[in-house]
N, CA and C of each residue as an Amber inpcrd file, in Angstrom:
protein
   564
  44.2440000 -16.3310000 -44.9930000  43.6980000 -17.1730000 -43.9610000
  43.7780000 -16.4930000 -42.5980000  44.9260000 -15.8270000 -42.3550000
  45.0850000 -15.1260000 -41.0930000  44.0570000 -14.0090000 -40.9680000
  43.7790000 -13.3220000 -42.0850000  42.8170000 -12.2150000 -42.0580000
  41.4130000 -12.7400000 -41.7440000  41.0390000 -13.8600000 -42.3370000
  39.7160000 -14.4380000 -42.0830000  39.6090000 -14.8730000 -40.6200000
  40.6450000 -15.5810000 -40.1310000  40.6550000 -16.0180000 -38.7420000
  40.5910000 -14.8180000 -37.7980000  41.3680000 -13.8010000 -38.0600000
  41.3830000 -12.5970000 -37.2360000  40.0300000 -11.8920000 -37.2760000
  39.4090000 -11.8260000 -38.4520000  38.0900000 -11.1870000 -38.5960000
  37.0250000 -11.9470000 -37.8060000  37.0480000 -13.2740000 -37.8790000
  36.0820000 -14.0860000 -37.1330000  36.2870000 -13.9070000 -35.6260000
  37.5370000 -13.9570000 -35.1810000  37.8540000 -13.7910000 -33.7710000
  37.4300000 -12.4110000 -33.2700000  37.7100000 -11.3880000 -34.0560000
  37.3380000 -10.0230000 -33.6870000  35.8190000  -9.8620000 -33.6130000
  35.0890000 -10.4200000 -34.5760000  33.6260000 -10.3080000 -34.5570000
  33.0300000 -11.0760000 -33.3740000  33.6040000 -12.2260000 -33.0230000
  33.1300000 -12.9680000 -31.8580000  33.3690000 -12.1910000 -30.5630000
  34.5290000 -11.5910000 -30.4330000  34.8370000 -10.8160000 -29.2350000
  33.9310000  -9.5950000 -29.1070000  33.7080000  -8.8870000 -30.1930000
  32.8430000  -7.7040000 -30.1720000  31.4010000  -8.1180000 -29.8860000
  30.9320000  -9.1740000 -30.5300000  29.5650000  -9.6570000 -30.2960000
  29.3620000 -10.1050000 -28.8620000  30.3430000 -10.8010000 -28.3180000
  30.2660000 -11.2580000 -26.9350000  30.2560000 -10.0730000 -25.9750000
  31.0640000  -9.0810000 -26.2570000  31.1280000  -7.8830000 -25.4180000
  29.7940000  -7.1320000 -25.4430000  29.1900000  -6.9820000 -26.6130000
  27.9040000  -6.2940000 -26.7420000  26.8170000  -7.0740000 -26.0080000
  26.7920000  -8.3990000 -26.1700000  25.7800000  -9.2260000 -25.5120000
  25.9430000  -9.1840000 -23.9950000  27.1870000  -9.1830000 -23.5100000
  27.4300000  -9.1440000 -22.0730000  26.9380000  -7.8320000 -21.4720000
  27.0870000  -6.7410000 -22.1920000  26.6160000  -5.4580000 -21.6860000
  25.0940000  -5.3740000 -21.7360000  24.5020000  -6.0460000 -22.7010000
  23.0580000  -5.9850000 -22.8890000  22.3140000  -6.7430000 -21.7900000
  22.9050000  -7.8270000 -21.3210000  22.2300000  -8.6720000 -20.3380000
  22.7810000  -8.3760000 -18.9420000  22.0040000  -7.6320000 -18.1400000
  22.3820000  -7.3290000 -16.7740000  21.8450000  -8.4070000 -15.8570000
  22.6430000  -8.7830000 -14.8970000  22.1770000  -9.7670000 -13.9280000
  21.3900000  -9.0490000 -12.8320000  20.1760000  -9.5240000 -12.5760000
  19.3360000  -8.9530000 -11.5310000  19.5860000  -9.7400000 -10.2500000
  19.9000000  -9.0260000  -9.1710000  20.1360000  -9.6840000  -7.8950000
  18.8300000 -10.2480000  -7.3500000  18.8710000 -11.4850000  -6.9250000
  17.6820000 -12.1030000  -6.3330000  17.9700000 -12.5970000  -4.9170000
  18.9860000 -12.0300000  -4.2840000  19.2880000 -12.4070000  -2.9120000
  18.1570000 -11.9580000  -1.9940000  17.8190000 -12.8020000  -1.0430000
  16.7920000 -12.4410000  -0.0740000  17.3780000 -11.4860000   0.9490000
  16.6250000 -10.4380000   1.2510000  17.0500000  -9.4500000   2.2340000
  15.9170000  -9.2010000   3.2190000  16.2910000  -8.7610000   4.4010000
  15.3360000  -8.4370000   5.4530000  14.5520000  -7.1810000   5.0800000
  13.2580000  -7.1570000   5.4050000  12.4690000  -5.9390000   5.2600000
  11.5270000  -5.8030000   6.4470000  11.0950000  -4.5940000   6.6690000
  10.0860000  -4.2890000   7.6790000   9.2550000  -3.1340000   7.1640000
   7.9510000  -3.2540000   7.2970000   7.0880000  -2.1000000   7.0710000
   6.1130000  -1.9980000   8.2210000   5.8140000  -0.7780000   8.5830000
   4.8720000  -0.4920000   9.6600000   3.8720000   0.5290000   9.1550000
   2.6090000   0.3680000   9.5690000   1.5800000   1.2680000   9.0430000
   0.5430000   1.6250000  10.0980000  -0.1070000   2.7440000   9.8440000
  -1.2400000   3.2220000  10.6180000  -2.3580000   3.4590000   9.6170000
  -3.4940000   2.7710000   9.7980000  -4.6050000   2.8620000   8.8410000
  -5.9120000   3.1220000   9.5760000  -6.7990000   3.8410000   8.9120000
  -8.1500000   4.0560000   9.4240000  -9.1170000   3.6200000   8.3370000
 -10.0620000   2.7560000   8.7050000 -11.0110000   2.2430000   7.7160000
 -12.4430000   2.5380000   8.1490000 -13.3010000   2.6970000   7.1650000
 -14.7140000   3.0130000   7.3770000 -15.5580000   1.7840000   7.0630000
 -16.5180000   1.4810000   7.9400000 -17.3650000   0.3080000   7.7780000
 -18.1740000   0.3360000   6.4960000 -18.2160000  -0.8050000   5.8100000
 -18.9770000  -0.9390000   4.5650000 -20.3150000  -1.6330000   4.7710000
 -20.4140000  -2.4250000   5.8250000 -21.6390000  -3.2090000   6.0390000
 -22.1820000  -2.9750000   7.4480000 -23.4300000  -3.3370000   7.6560000
 -24.0290000  -3.2910000   8.9920000 -23.6250000  -4.5750000   9.7080000
 -22.4830000  -4.5330000  10.3860000 -21.9040000  -5.7420000  10.9550000
 -22.6090000  -6.2090000  12.2200000 -22.9690000  -5.2850000  13.0870000
 -23.5660000  -5.6440000  14.3710000 -24.7050000  -4.6830000  14.6770000
 -25.8900000  -5.2180000  14.9310000 -27.0390000  -4.4230000  15.3650000
 -27.2740000  -3.2060000  14.4710000 -27.2070000  -3.4180000  13.1700000
 -27.4150000  -2.3670000  12.1580000 -26.4600000  -1.1910000  12.3290000
 -25.2220000  -1.4820000  12.7240000 -24.2130000  -0.4430000  12.9020000
 -23.0540000  -0.6670000  11.9390000 -22.6270000   0.4000000  11.2910000
 -21.3940000   0.3600000  10.5040000 -20.2440000   0.6250000  11.4760000
 -19.1950000  -0.1710000  11.3790000 -18.1130000  -0.1030000  12.3560000
 -16.8350000   0.3780000  11.6700000 -16.2670000   1.4650000  12.1720000
 -14.9880000   1.9840000  11.6860000 -13.8670000   1.3750000  12.5150000
 -12.6340000   1.4100000  11.9840000 -11.5390000   0.7910000  12.7240000
 -10.2170000   1.5180000  12.5150000  -9.3810000   1.4330000  13.5380000
  -8.0250000   1.9750000  13.5260000  -7.0640000   0.8000000  13.6390000
  -6.0910000   0.7180000  12.7280000  -5.1550000  -0.4110000  12.6750000
  -3.7230000   0.0920000  12.8020000  -2.9470000  -0.5680000  13.6630000
  -1.5020000  -0.3480000  13.7500000  -0.8700000  -1.7010000  13.4680000
  -0.0330000  -1.7600000  12.4170000   0.5000000  -3.0520000  11.9770000
   1.9780000  -2.9360000  11.6530000   2.7320000  -3.9800000  11.9860000
   4.1250000  -4.0750000  11.5680000   4.3710000  -5.4770000  11.0160000
   5.1810000  -5.5520000   9.9700000   5.4980000  -6.8190000   9.3060000
   7.0120000  -6.9300000   9.1700000   7.5620000  -8.0940000   9.5430000
   8.9730000  -8.4030000   9.3680000   9.0710000  -9.6010000   8.4360000
  10.0300000  -9.5620000   7.5030000  10.1400000 -10.6920000   6.5990000
  11.3710000 -10.6580000   5.7340000  11.3790000 -11.5560000   4.7540000
  12.4540000 -11.6610000   3.7780000  11.8720000 -11.4590000   2.3940000
  12.6800000 -10.8550000   1.5260000  12.1780000 -10.6240000   0.1840000
  13.2780000 -10.3900000  -0.8190000  12.9050000 -10.5180000  -2.0700000
  13.7680000 -10.1280000  -3.1800000  13.5630000  -8.6260000  -3.3750000
  14.2320000  -8.0010000  -4.3340000  14.0250000  -6.5640000  -4.5160000
  12.5820000  -6.1570000  -4.8200000  11.7440000  -7.0770000  -5.3250000
  10.3810000  -6.7010000  -5.6790000   9.2840000  -7.5050000  -4.9820000
   9.6040000  -8.6440000  -4.3990000   8.6010000  -9.5240000  -3.8000000
   9.0360000  -9.8980000  -2.3930000   8.0730000 -10.0240000  -1.4800000
   8.4430000 -10.4080000  -0.1300000   7.3370000 -11.1390000   0.6010000
   7.7390000 -11.8990000   1.6230000   6.8240000 -12.6040000   2.5090000
   7.2350000 -12.2970000   3.9380000   6.2680000 -11.9860000   4.7840000
   6.5930000 -11.6630000   6.1610000   5.5100000 -12.0860000   7.1290000
   5.8590000 -12.0030000   8.3970000   4.9520000 -12.2980000   9.4950000
   4.5720000 -10.9650000  10.1330000   3.2660000 -10.7670000  10.3360000
   2.7980000  -9.4840000  10.8400000   2.1280000  -9.5730000  12.1960000
   2.1440000  -8.4550000  12.8920000   1.4480000  -8.2820000  14.1540000
   0.6340000  -6.9960000  14.0430000  -0.6780000  -7.0800000  14.3340000
  -1.5620000  -5.9300000  14.1650000  -2.4680000  -5.7600000  15.3750000
  -2.5640000  -4.5330000  15.8430000  -3.5090000  -4.1780000  16.8970000
  -4.5910000  -3.3240000  16.2520000  -5.8510000  -3.7130000  16.4150000
  -6.9510000  -2.9800000  15.7810000  -8.0570000  -2.7120000  16.7880000
  -8.6840000  -1.5570000  16.6320000  -9.8370000  -1.1710000  17.4310000
 -10.9930000  -0.9040000  16.4850000 -12.1170000  -1.5690000  16.7210000
 -13.3180000  -1.4300000  15.8910000 -14.3960000  -0.7520000  16.7300000
 -14.9470000   0.3570000  16.2130000 -15.9590000   1.1000000  16.9700000
 -17.0270000   1.6620000  16.0580000 -18.2250000   1.7820000  16.6290000
 -19.2940000   2.5260000  15.9760000 -19.1300000   3.9740000  16.4170000
 -18.9310000   4.8710000  15.4820000 -18.6820000   6.2720000  15.8300000
 -19.9600000   7.0900000  15.9420000 -21.1160000   6.4950000  15.6760000
 -22.3740000   7.2450000  15.7070000 -22.9640000   7.4060000  17.1020000
 -22.5340000   6.5910000  18.0460000 -23.1000000   6.7070000  19.3930000
 -22.0570000   6.3150000  20.4280000 -22.2240000   6.8160000  21.6280000
 -21.2850000   6.4870000  22.7000000 -21.5430000   5.0910000  23.2610000
 -22.7230000   4.5320000  22.9920000 -23.0650000   3.2000000  23.4910000
 -22.8790000   2.1270000  22.4290000 -22.1710000   2.4330000  21.3660000
 -22.0590000   1.5110000  20.2460000 -21.1200000   0.3560000  20.5060000
 -20.9630000  -0.4440000  19.4930000 -20.1350000  -1.6420000  19.5360000
 -18.6640000  -1.2540000  19.6400000 -17.9020000  -2.0710000  20.3770000
 -16.4690000  -1.8430000  20.5290000 -15.7650000  -3.1940000  20.5690000
 -14.8650000  -3.4450000  19.6130000 -14.0640000  -4.6650000  19.5840000
 -12.5930000  -4.2690000  19.5020000 -11.7240000  -5.0580000  20.1300000
 -10.2770000  -4.8880000  20.0110000  -9.6920000  -6.2250000  19.5920000
  -8.7210000  -6.1990000  18.6920000  -8.0830000  -7.4450000  18.2480000
  -6.5700000  -7.2860000  18.2220000  -5.8830000  -8.3990000  18.4380000
  -4.4360000  -8.4990000  18.2790000  -4.2070000  -9.6800000  17.3430000
  -3.7970000  -9.4000000  16.1100000  -3.7320000 -10.4240000  15.0580000
  -2.3010000 -10.7750000  14.6870000  -2.1020000 -12.0400000  14.3790000
  -0.8710000 -12.5270000  13.7710000  -1.2260000 -12.9270000  12.3460000
  -0.3680000 -12.5740000  11.3800000  -0.7380000 -12.8210000   9.9810000
   0.4670000 -13.1470000   9.1160000   0.1790000 -13.8070000   7.9940000
   1.1470000 -13.9960000   6.9210000   0.8690000 -12.9320000   5.8720000
   1.9110000 -12.3100000   5.3360000   1.7460000 -11.1740000   4.4300000
   2.6330000 -11.3250000   3.2050000   2.1130000 -10.9360000   2.0510000
   2.8540000 -10.9310000   0.7880000   2.8000000  -9.5350000   0.1940000
   3.8560000  -9.1530000  -0.5240000   3.8050000  -7.8980000  -1.2710000
   4.5290000  -8.0610000  -2.6010000   4.1260000  -7.2490000  -3.5580000
   4.7610000  -7.1960000  -4.8760000   4.9310000  -5.7240000  -5.2370000
   6.1610000  -5.3400000  -5.5710000   6.4630000  -3.9690000  -5.9720000
   6.5840000  -3.8860000  -7.4820000   6.2630000  -2.7340000  -8.0420000
   6.4020000  -2.5260000  -9.4750000   7.8710000  -2.4410000  -9.8710000
   8.6860000  -1.7490000  -9.0630000  10.1240000  -1.5870000  -9.2970000
  10.8680000  -2.1340000  -8.0790000  12.1670000  -2.4080000  -8.2020000
  12.9250000  -2.8530000  -7.0290000  12.8600000  -1.8150000  -5.9070000
  12.8860000  -2.2740000  -4.6690000  12.7850000  -1.3840000  -3.5160000
  13.9660000  -0.4260000  -3.4520000  15.0970000  -0.7900000  -4.0320000
  16.2730000   0.0870000  -4.0280000  16.1000000   1.2930000  -4.9470000
  15.1290000   1.2510000  -5.8370000  14.8620000   2.3570000  -6.7580000
  14.3020000   3.5450000  -5.9720000  14.8720000   4.7250000  -6.1900000
  14.4400000   5.9180000  -5.4560000  13.2810000   6.6520000  -6.1100000
  12.8520000   6.2130000  -7.2820000  11.7100000   6.8440000  -7.9430000
  10.4140000   6.4380000  -7.2420000   9.3420000   7.1010000  -7.6130000
   8.0190000   6.7270000  -7.1110000   7.7630000   5.2630000  -7.4680000
   7.3430000   4.4760000  -6.4980000   7.1430000   3.0440000  -6.6970000
   5.7180000   2.6830000  -6.2680000   5.1600000   1.6620000  -6.8670000
   3.8070000   1.2190000  -6.5450000   3.8470000  -0.2200000  -6.0500000
   2.8710000  -0.5970000  -5.2120000   2.8480000  -1.9460000  -4.6500000
   1.4240000  -2.4490000  -4.5170000   1.3520000  -3.7670000  -4.3340000
   0.1170000  -4.4400000  -3.9440000   0.5070000  -5.3660000  -2.7910000
  -0.3150000  -5.3880000  -1.7430000  -0.0310000  -6.2090000  -0.5680000
  -1.2800000  -6.9940000  -0.1930000  -1.0630000  -8.1040000   0.4540000
  -2.1660000  -8.8970000   0.9710000  -1.7280000  -9.6350000   2.2160000
  -2.6700000  -9.9290000   3.0780000  -2.3500000 -10.6560000   4.2920000
  -3.5760000 -11.3600000   4.8370000  -3.3430000 -12.4510000   5.5420000
  -4.4220000 -13.1930000   6.1890000  -3.8980000 -13.7220000   7.5130000
  -4.7810000 -13.7270000   8.5100000  -4.3410000 -14.1890000   9.8130000
  -5.4880000 -14.4480000  10.7580000  -5.1360000 -14.5000000  12.0300000
  -6.1280000 -14.7840000  13.0590000  -5.8280000 -13.9180000  14.2770000
  -6.8610000 -13.2920000  14.7800000  -6.7480000 -12.5180000  16.0140000
  -6.9440000 -13.4800000  17.1780000  -5.9790000 -13.5170000  18.0710000
  -6.0480000 -14.4120000  19.2250000  -6.4810000 -13.6160000  20.4540000
  -7.0780000 -14.3080000  21.3840000  -7.5090000 -13.6330000  22.6130000
  -6.4270000 -13.8300000  23.6680000  -5.4890000 -12.9050000  23.7130000
  -4.3930000 -12.9800000  24.6780000  -4.7580000 -12.2340000  25.9610000
  -5.3930000 -11.0920000  25.8230000  -5.7230000 -10.2360000  26.9650000
  -7.2360000 -10.1280000  27.1260000  -7.6760000  -9.8280000  28.3390000
  -9.0930000  -9.5210000  28.5610000  -9.4320000  -8.2640000  27.7750000
 -10.6160000  -8.2220000  27.2200000 -11.0190000  -7.0590000  26.4350000
 -10.6400000  -7.1600000  24.9730000  -9.9340000  -8.2340000  24.5970000
  -9.5870000  -8.4560000  23.1880000 -10.4330000  -9.5900000  22.6350000
 -10.7760000  -9.4850000  21.3710000 -11.6120000 -10.4850000  20.7130000
 -10.7810000 -11.2930000  19.7280000 -11.3210000 -12.4520000  19.3350000
 -10.6000000 -13.3250000  18.4120000 -11.4000000 -13.5110000  17.1380000
 -10.6920000 -13.9050000  16.0570000 -11.3730000 -14.1810000  14.8050000
 -10.4670000 -14.0550000  13.5950000 -10.9180000 -14.6430000  12.5050000
 -10.2140000 -14.6300000  11.2210000 -10.2120000 -13.2220000  10.6300000
  -9.1190000 -12.8670000   9.9570000  -9.0830000 -11.5810000   9.2560000
  -8.2240000 -11.6800000   8.0060000  -8.5010000 -10.7980000   7.0610000
  -7.6300000 -10.6390000   5.8980000  -7.7400000  -9.2160000   5.3870000
  -6.7430000  -8.8360000   4.6060000  -6.7150000  -7.4820000   4.0500000
  -6.0080000  -7.4870000   2.7100000  -6.3110000  -6.4840000   1.9140000
  -5.6450000  -6.2650000   0.6330000  -5.4550000  -4.7620000   0.4800000
  -4.3200000  -4.3670000  -0.0850000  -4.0800000  -2.9370000  -0.2580000
  -3.2290000  -2.6800000  -1.4940000  -3.3780000  -1.4770000  -2.0120000
  -2.5300000  -0.9700000  -3.0870000  -2.0260000   0.3870000  -2.6390000
  -0.8680000   0.7760000  -3.1520000  -0.3500000   2.0630000  -2.7250000
   0.8980000   2.4720000  -3.4690000   1.4920000   3.5530000  -2.9780000
   2.6890000   4.1310000  -3.5810000   3.7350000   4.3700000  -2.5030000
   5.0040000   4.1180000  -2.8620000   6.1280000   4.3500000  -1.9600000
   6.8630000   5.5970000  -2.4350000   7.0910000   6.5180000  -1.5070000
   7.8110000   7.7540000  -1.7890000   9.1560000   7.6980000  -1.0720000
  10.2310000   8.1130000  -1.7420000  11.5590000   8.1290000  -1.1440000
  11.9840000   9.5740000  -0.9180000  12.4500000   9.8770000   0.2960000
  12.9020000  11.2290000   0.6130000  14.3470000  11.4140000   0.1470000
  14.8360000  12.6380000   0.2660000  16.2310000  12.9200000  -0.1090000
  17.2140000  12.1550000   0.7630000  16.8140000  11.8640000   1.9930000
  17.6820000  11.1210000   2.9090000  17.4870000   9.6130000   2.7830000
  16.8060000   9.1920000   1.7210000  16.5970000   7.7760000   1.3670000
  15.6160000   7.0450000   2.2820000  14.8410000   7.7560000   3.0840000
  13.7760000   7.1280000   3.8670000  12.6060000   6.8370000   2.9410000
  11.9140000   5.7410000   3.1870000  10.7910000   5.3420000   2.3320000
   9.4950000   5.3720000   3.1430000   8.5170000   6.0990000   2.6130000
   7.1960000   6.2140000   3.2220000   6.1660000   5.7660000   2.2000000
   5.0370000   5.2400000   2.6750000   4.0180000   4.8250000   1.7160000
   2.6350000   5.3090000   2.1200000   1.8090000   5.4510000   1.1020000
   0.3880000   5.7550000   1.2400000  -0.3590000   4.5770000   0.6430000
  -1.4440000   4.1420000   1.2900000  -2.1510000   2.9680000   0.7900000
  -3.6580000   3.1170000   0.9200000  -4.3490000   2.4710000   0.0060000
  -5.7960000   2.2630000   0.1040000  -5.9540000   0.8130000   0.5430000
  -6.7700000   0.5730000   1.5640000  -6.8090000  -0.7510000   2.1830000
  -8.2460000  -1.2410000   2.3700000  -8.4460000  -2.5250000   2.0790000
  -9.7090000  -3.2120000   2.3670000  -9.4240000  -4.1910000   3.4980000
 -10.2810000  -4.2170000   4.5170000 -10.0740000  -5.0850000   5.6650000
 -11.3420000  -5.8800000   5.9540000 -11.1590000  -7.1470000   6.3100000
 -12.2620000  -8.0300000   6.7000000 -11.8980000  -8.6420000   8.0480000
 -12.8030000  -8.5840000   9.0080000 -12.5600000  -9.1510000  10.3320000
 -13.8060000  -9.8760000  10.8150000 -13.6500000 -11.1290000  11.2150000
 -14.7210000 -11.8660000  11.8910000 -14.4720000 -11.7890000  13.3880000
 -15.5410000 -11.7570000  14.1590000 -15.4250000 -11.7570000  15.6180000
 -16.0520000 -13.0490000  16.1350000 -15.2090000 -13.9490000  16.6590000
 -15.6890000 -15.2080000  17.2380000 -16.1440000 -14.9690000  18.6790000
 -17.0880000 -15.7730000  19.1260000 -17.5280000 -15.7020000  20.5120000
 -18.4970000 -14.5690000  20.7980000 -19.0280000 -13.9530000  19.7800000
 -20.0300000 -12.8930000  19.9430000 -21.2330000 -13.3380000  19.1410000
 -22.2340000 -13.8830000  19.8190000 -23.3630000 -14.5180000  19.1340000
 -24.4140000 -13.5010000  18.7150000 -24.7980000 -13.5760000  17.4620000
 -25.9110000 -12.7990000  16.9220000 -26.9330000 -13.7750000  16.3600000
 -28.1100000 -13.2900000  16.0890000 -29.1580000 -14.1330000  15.5120000
 -28.6960000 -14.7190000  14.1770000 -28.0140000 -13.9230000  13.3640000
 -27.5840000 -14.3810000  12.0380000 -26.1200000 -14.8200000  12.0080000
 -25.5400000 -15.1880000  13.1350000 -24.1630000 -15.6690000  13.1750000
 -23.2160000 -14.6610000  13.7990000 -21.9150000 -14.8920000  13.6030000
 -20.9210000 -13.9980000  14.1910000 -20.7470000 -12.7320000  13.3490000
 -20.3310000 -11.6360000  13.9720000 -20.1170000 -10.3960000  13.2190000
 -19.0080000 -10.5460000  12.1830000 -19.2450000  -9.9890000  11.0100000
 -18.2660000  -9.9660000   9.9230000 -18.1320000  -8.5130000   9.4970000
 -17.0160000  -7.9050000   9.8810000 -16.8050000  -6.4740000   9.6570000
 -16.0070000  -6.2880000   8.3730000 -16.5770000  -5.5580000   7.4230000
 -15.8890000  -5.2210000   6.1740000 -15.6900000  -3.7160000   6.1480000
 -14.4630000  -3.2840000   5.8380000 -14.1950000  -1.8510000   5.8460000
 -13.1600000  -1.4900000   4.7900000 -13.1620000  -0.2160000   4.4120000
 -12.2380000   0.3060000   3.4090000 -11.7120000   1.6400000   3.9090000
 -10.4130000   1.8960000   3.7120000  -9.8610000   3.1530000   4.1980000
  -8.4970000   3.4660000   3.6360000  -7.7880000   4.3390000   4.3440000
  -6.4760000   4.8210000   3.9250000  -5.4660000   4.6000000   5.0350000
  -4.1940000   4.5150000   4.6400000  -3.1450000   4.3410000   5.6250000
  -1.8460000   4.9780000   5.1850000  -0.9560000   5.1720000   6.1590000
   0.3930000   5.6720000   5.9100000   1.3600000   4.7330000   6.6020000
   2.6230000   4.7530000   6.1750000   3.5890000   3.8860000   6.8200000
   5.0050000   4.1350000   6.3790000   5.9160000   3.3600000   6.9670000
   7.3350000   3.4080000   6.6140000   7.7510000   2.0360000   6.1110000
   8.7610000   2.0230000   5.2380000   9.2480000   0.7740000   4.6420000
  10.7640000   0.7620000   4.7380000  11.3210000  -0.3010000   5.3290000
  12.7670000  -0.4350000   5.4870000  13.1890000  -1.7420000   4.8440000
  14.2510000  -1.6900000   4.0520000  14.7990000  -2.8970000   3.4320000
  16.3080000  -2.8560000   3.5850000  16.8910000  -3.9250000   4.0760000
  18.3480000  -3.9720000   4.3160000  19.0000000  -5.0100000   3.4560000
């Protein structure tokens, strides 16, 4: 009887030990993150007066996230220009946005990592020379980690910007563009 009891107890302890090692707990604590990027996009449509409009974007996002998912508030300064002529269209925007991202691996992983990001917001007219309007963007990219643990990313980005208060025969300008960007990613 003692041998049977001892055998059952031993098998339960070994099984429990194996199961405990097999199941790792994944941390889901929310942590602060920030990413900042510089992107250049090329116009896809004839947005204004049969002109394709290219744009330069500088954006930073602060937020909270788990190791793979995050939500943040962004601030973006963008300049939209027709590069074919010196007399072309010129718009400037300062946008506030809500942003989401999803990483393939946890941000703490030092291997090559991939992400998808999206954001939507509104450009407000705070300063003279700035335009207002709805905008959204979507991007995919890769995060590279250096030996010193700094994280940089490369992204392909689609951007949509409406310009309010600029009347055209067929409505307000709707600028669609696609391009590339670089940036830094910090998670604490």
